[in-house]
mmCIF file of C-alpha atoms in Angstrom:
data_model
loop_
_atom_site.group_PDB
_atom_site.id
_atom_site.type_symbol
_atom_site.label_atom_id
_atom_site.label_comp_id
_atom_site.label_asym_id
_atom_site.label_seq_id
_atom_site.Cartn_x
_atom_site.Cartn_y
_atom_site.Cartn_z
ATOM 1 C CA GLU A 293 -4.663 19.858 3.942
ATOM 2 C CA ARG A 294 -4.030 21.277 0.306
ATOM 3 C CA LYS A 295 -5.789 18.554 -1.418
ATOM 4 C CA LEU A 296 -8.905 18.537 1.246
ATOM 5 C CA ARG A 297 -9.236 22.438 0.598
ATOM 6 C CA GLN A 298 -8.862 21.983 -2.955
ATOM 7 C CA ALA A 299 -11.237 19.170 -3.174
ATOM 8 C CA GLY A 300 -13.633 21.158 -0.790
ATOM 9 C CA LYS A 301 -13.559 18.521 1.704
ATOM 10 C CA THR A 302 -12.740 18.608 5.524
ATOM 11 C CA ALA A 303 -11.594 15.840 7.674
ATOM 12 C CA VAL A 304 -8.938 15.523 11.140
ATOM 13 C CA LEU A 305 -6.022 14.841 10.150
ATOM 14 C CA GLN A 306 -3.530 13.460 12.932
ATOM 15 C CA LEU A 307 0.442 12.465 13.032
ATOM 16 C CA MET A 308 1.188 9.495 15.301
ATOM 17 C CA GLU A 309 3.332 6.378 15.849
ATOM 18 C CA ALA A 310 1.998 3.983 13.360
ATOM 19 C CA ARG A 311 2.938 0.979 15.535
ATOM 20 C CA ALA A 312 1.019 2.431 18.073
ATOM 21 C CA LEU A 313 -1.836 4.408 16.923
ATOM 22 C CA SER A 314 -3.531 5.913 19.911
ATOM 23 C CA TYR A 315 -6.848 5.856 18.681
ATOM 24 C CA PRO A 316 -9.599 3.595 21.145
ATOM 25 C CA ASP A 317 -10.665 -0.088 20.262
ATOM 26 C CA GLU A 318 -13.465 0.214 17.562
ATOM 27 C CA THR A 319 -13.276 3.619 16.501
ATOM 28 C CA PHE A 320 -13.358 3.375 12.788
ATOM 29 C CA ASP A 321 -15.416 1.237 10.305
ATOM 30 C CA ARG A 322 -13.169 1.361 7.987
ATOM 31 C CA ALA A 323 -9.118 1.066 7.600
ATOM 32 C CA VAL A 324 -7.044 1.813 4.439
ATOM 33 C CA CYS A 325 -3.198 1.426 4.179
ATOM 34 C CA VAL A 326 -1.615 1.474 1.193
ATOM 35 C CA HIS A 327 2.259 1.591 0.712
ATOM 36 C CA VAL A 328 2.841 2.847 4.096
ATOM 37 C CA LEU A 329 3.907 -1.094 5.774
ATOM 38 C CA ASP A 330 6.732 -1.509 2.916
ATOM 39 C CA PHE A 331 8.435 1.556 4.912
ATOM 40 C CA ILE A 332 7.618 0.181 8.708
ATOM 41 C CA ALA A 333 9.954 -2.903 9.983
ATOM 42 C CA GLU A 334 7.480 -3.735 12.282
ATOM 43 C CA ALA A 335 4.286 -4.226 9.853
ATOM 44 C CA GLU A 336 2.786 -6.895 12.290
ATOM 45 C CA ALA A 337 2.146 -4.355 15.097
ATOM 46 C CA VAL A 338 0.636 -1.965 12.406
ATOM 47 C CA VAL A 339 -1.747 -5.105 11.355
ATOM 48 C CA PHE A 340 -2.965 -5.338 14.988
ATOM 49 C CA GLY A 341 -3.488 -1.698 15.886
ATOM 50 C CA ILE A 342 -5.834 -1.671 12.608
ATOM 51 C CA VAL A 343 -7.638 -4.659 13.789
ATOM 52 C CA ARG A 344 -7.780 -3.270 16.815
ATOM 53 C CA VAL A 345 -9.476 0.180 15.679
ATOM 54 C CA LEU A 346 -11.914 -1.320 13.508
ATOM 55 C CA THR A 347 -15.581 -2.101 14.958
ATOM 56 C CA SER A 348 -16.858 -5.159 14.794
ATOM 57 C CA GLY A 349 -17.817 -5.939 11.567
ATOM 58 C CA GLY A 350 -15.120 -3.249 9.825
ATOM 59 C CA ARG A 351 -13.807 -3.863 6.761
ATOM 60 C CA PHE A 352 -9.403 -3.085 6.427
ATOM 61 C CA VAL A 353 -8.023 -3.028 3.027
ATOM 62 C CA LEU A 354 -3.738 -3.271 3.459
ATOM 63 C CA THR A 355 -0.946 -3.262 0.892
ATOM 64 C CA LEU A 356 2.019 -5.124 1.980
ATOM 65 C CA PRO A 357 5.211 -5.515 -0.393
ATOM 66 C CA SER A 358 5.423 -8.985 -2.457
ATOM 67 C CA ARG A 359 9.113 -8.307 -3.652
ATOM 68 C CA VAL A 360 11.835 -6.403 -2.072
ATOM 69 C CA GLU A 361 11.178 -3.402 -4.264
ATOM 70 C CA GLY A 362 13.907 -2.175 -6.651
ATOM 71 C CA ALA A 363 15.365 -1.600 -10.463
ATOM 72 C CA GLY A 364 12.416 -4.405 -10.984
ATOM 73 C CA LEU A 365 9.633 -2.315 -9.891
ATOM 74 C CA GLY A 366 10.820 0.687 -12.237
ATOM 75 C CA LEU A 367 11.055 -1.573 -14.945
ATOM 76 C CA ALA A 368 7.406 -2.965 -14.596
ATOM 77 C CA LEU A 369 6.040 0.411 -14.017
ATOM 78 C CA VAL A 370 7.529 1.023 -17.077
ATOM 79 C CA ARG A 371 6.041 -1.375 -19.107
ATOM 80 C CA ASP A 372 2.757 -1.009 -18.165
ATOM 81 C CA GLN A 373 2.237 2.180 -18.586
ATOM 82 C CA VAL A 374 4.075 1.872 -22.423
ATOM 83 C CA ARG A 375 1.136 -0.986 -22.601
ATOM 84 C CA LEU A 376 -1.572 1.034 -21.819
ATOM 85 C CA ALA A 377 -0.470 4.012 -23.555
ATOM 86 C CA LEU A 378 -0.075 1.796 -26.650
ATOM 87 C CA ARG A 379 -3.290 0.463 -26.051
ATOM 88 C CA HIS A 380 -4.931 3.607 -26.069
ATOM 89 C CA GLY A 381 -3.501 4.487 -29.693
ATOM 90 C CA ARG A 382 -0.601 6.734 -28.785
ATOM 91 C CA ASP A 383 2.310 6.473 -30.847
ATOM 92 C CA SER A 384 5.413 5.157 -29.524
ATOM 93 C CA VAL A 385 7.964 7.715 -29.790
ATOM 94 C CA SER A 386 5.931 10.158 -27.951
ATOM 95 C CA VAL A 387 5.570 6.996 -25.050
ATOM 96 C CA LEU A 388 9.411 7.089 -25.607
ATOM 97 C CA LEU A 389 9.399 10.365 -24.887
ATOM 98 C CA GLU A 390 7.442 10.930 -21.845
ATOM 99 C CA ILE A 391 8.994 8.258 -20.480
ATOM 100 C CA VAL A 392 12.973 9.838 -20.711
ATOM 101 C CA SER A 393 11.390 12.870 -19.301
ATOM 102 C CA LYS A 394 9.950 11.164 -16.052
ATOM 103 C CA LEU A 395 13.438 9.385 -15.894
ATOM 104 C CA PHE A 396 14.796 12.155 -13.165
ATOM 105 C CA LEU A 397 11.457 12.050 -11.596
ATOM 106 C CA GLY A 398 12.501 8.202 -10.823
ATOM 107 C CA LEU A 399 15.625 9.311 -9.335
ATOM 108 C CA LEU A 400 13.801 11.042 -6.355
ATOM 109 C CA TYR A 401 12.413 7.108 -5.426
ATOM 110 C CA LEU A 402 16.589 6.126 -5.195
ATOM 111 C CA PRO A 403 16.613 6.418 -1.624
ATOM 112 C CA LEU A 404 13.596 4.450 -0.897
ATOM 113 C CA MET A 405 15.021 1.472 -3.149
ATOM 114 C CA LEU A 406 18.845 2.323 -1.667
ATOM 115 C CA ARG A 407 17.370 2.071 2.392
ATOM 116 C CA SER A 408 18.650 -0.679 4.704
ATOM 117 C CA GLY A 409 15.616 -3.331 6.337
ATOM 118 C CA ARG A 410 12.980 -3.839 3.114
ATOM 119 C CA ARG A 411 11.684 -6.394 3.349
ATOM 120 C CA SER A 412 8.915 -8.174 2.122
ATOM 121 C CA PHE A 413 6.440 -11.763 2.475
ATOM 122 C CA THR A 414 4.564 -14.545 1.581
ATOM 123 C CA SER A 415 1.333 -15.185 1.091
ATOM 124 C CA ASP A 416 2.046 -17.912 4.085
ATOM 125 C CA GLN A 417 3.762 -15.067 6.098
ATOM 126 C CA ILE A 418 0.224 -12.857 5.616
ATOM 127 C CA ARG A 419 -1.719 -15.710 6.925
ATOM 128 C CA GLN A 420 0.430 -16.145 9.722
ATOM 129 C CA MET A 421 0.249 -12.598 10.699
ATOM 130 C CA PHE A 422 -3.589 -12.377 10.125
ATOM 131 C CA ALA A 423 -4.066 -15.724 12.022
ATOM 132 C CA PRO A 424 -4.261 -14.348 15.877
ATOM 133 C CA LEU A 425 -6.561 -11.625 15.037
ATOM 134 C CA PRO A 426 -10.180 -11.564 14.832
ATOM 135 C CA VAL A 427 -10.669 -11.179 11.630
ATOM 136 C CA THR A 428 -12.783 -13.552 8.547
ATOM 137 C CA GLY A 429 -13.088 -12.873 5.206
ATOM 138 C CA LEU A 430 -9.598 -12.724 4.751
ATOM 139 C CA THR A 431 -8.267 -12.041 0.965
ATOM 140 C CA ILE A 432 -4.840 -12.006 -0.406
ATOM 141 C CA GLU A 433 -4.124 -11.094 -3.706
ATOM 142 C CA GLU A 434 -1.252 -10.372 -5.781
ATOM 143 C CA GLU A 435 -0.834 -7.266 -7.822
ATOM 144 C CA SER A 436 2.124 -8.106 -10.162
ATOM 145 C CA THR A 437 3.374 -4.206 -11.367
ATOM 146 C CA TYR A 438 3.602 -2.442 -7.864
ATOM 147 C CA GLN A 439 4.597 -6.061 -6.256
ATOM 148 C CA ASP A 440 1.926 -5.732 -3.561
ATOM 149 C CA PHE A 441 -0.349 -8.082 -1.857
ATOM 150 C CA ILE A 442 -3.706 -6.514 -1.502
ATOM 151 C CA ILE A 443 -5.150 -7.886 1.268
ATOM 152 C CA SER A 444 -9.039 -7.539 2.949
ATOM 153 C CA GLY A 445 -11.463 -8.748 5.077
ATOM 154 C CA TRP A 446 -13.484 -7.757 8.060
ATOM 155 C CA LYS A 447 -13.258 -7.548 11.718
ATOM 156 C CA ARG A 448 -15.109 -10.529 13.621
ATOM 157 C CA SER A 449 -18.346 -9.803 15.068
ATOM 158 C CA ASN A 450 -17.239 -10.294 19.161
#
């Protein structure tokens, strides 16, 4: 709410159980669900709900983890940040100092990496998850740095 106010925007924000969305069928034209399903054991139920609340022809974009997070994710993010900074002409010493200063913030993610029940998906599992749903134009792309699949498509018209 604070960020919306600061941006001069308004929206109705609601807190609800992601596995059982309380919206009626065909409520939204668009749905975006990024880095949420990483933390929900029953991702399939959330995906079903997202498709259910889309109008016919409604578009969705969501992410699912392609690998179980861990130190590899942190290293990939650091490597990506270093490459980008050096490509933009920053000197290596200032880039190194910035990374060291951010290591403390990285500790905030430690409980997320240590939580039980972490899960990842394959593109075949994702196709199977969407197979019974009324979707078309399903696209599955892997983003290697963030170790996610980016899935998009449309709800098929009735």
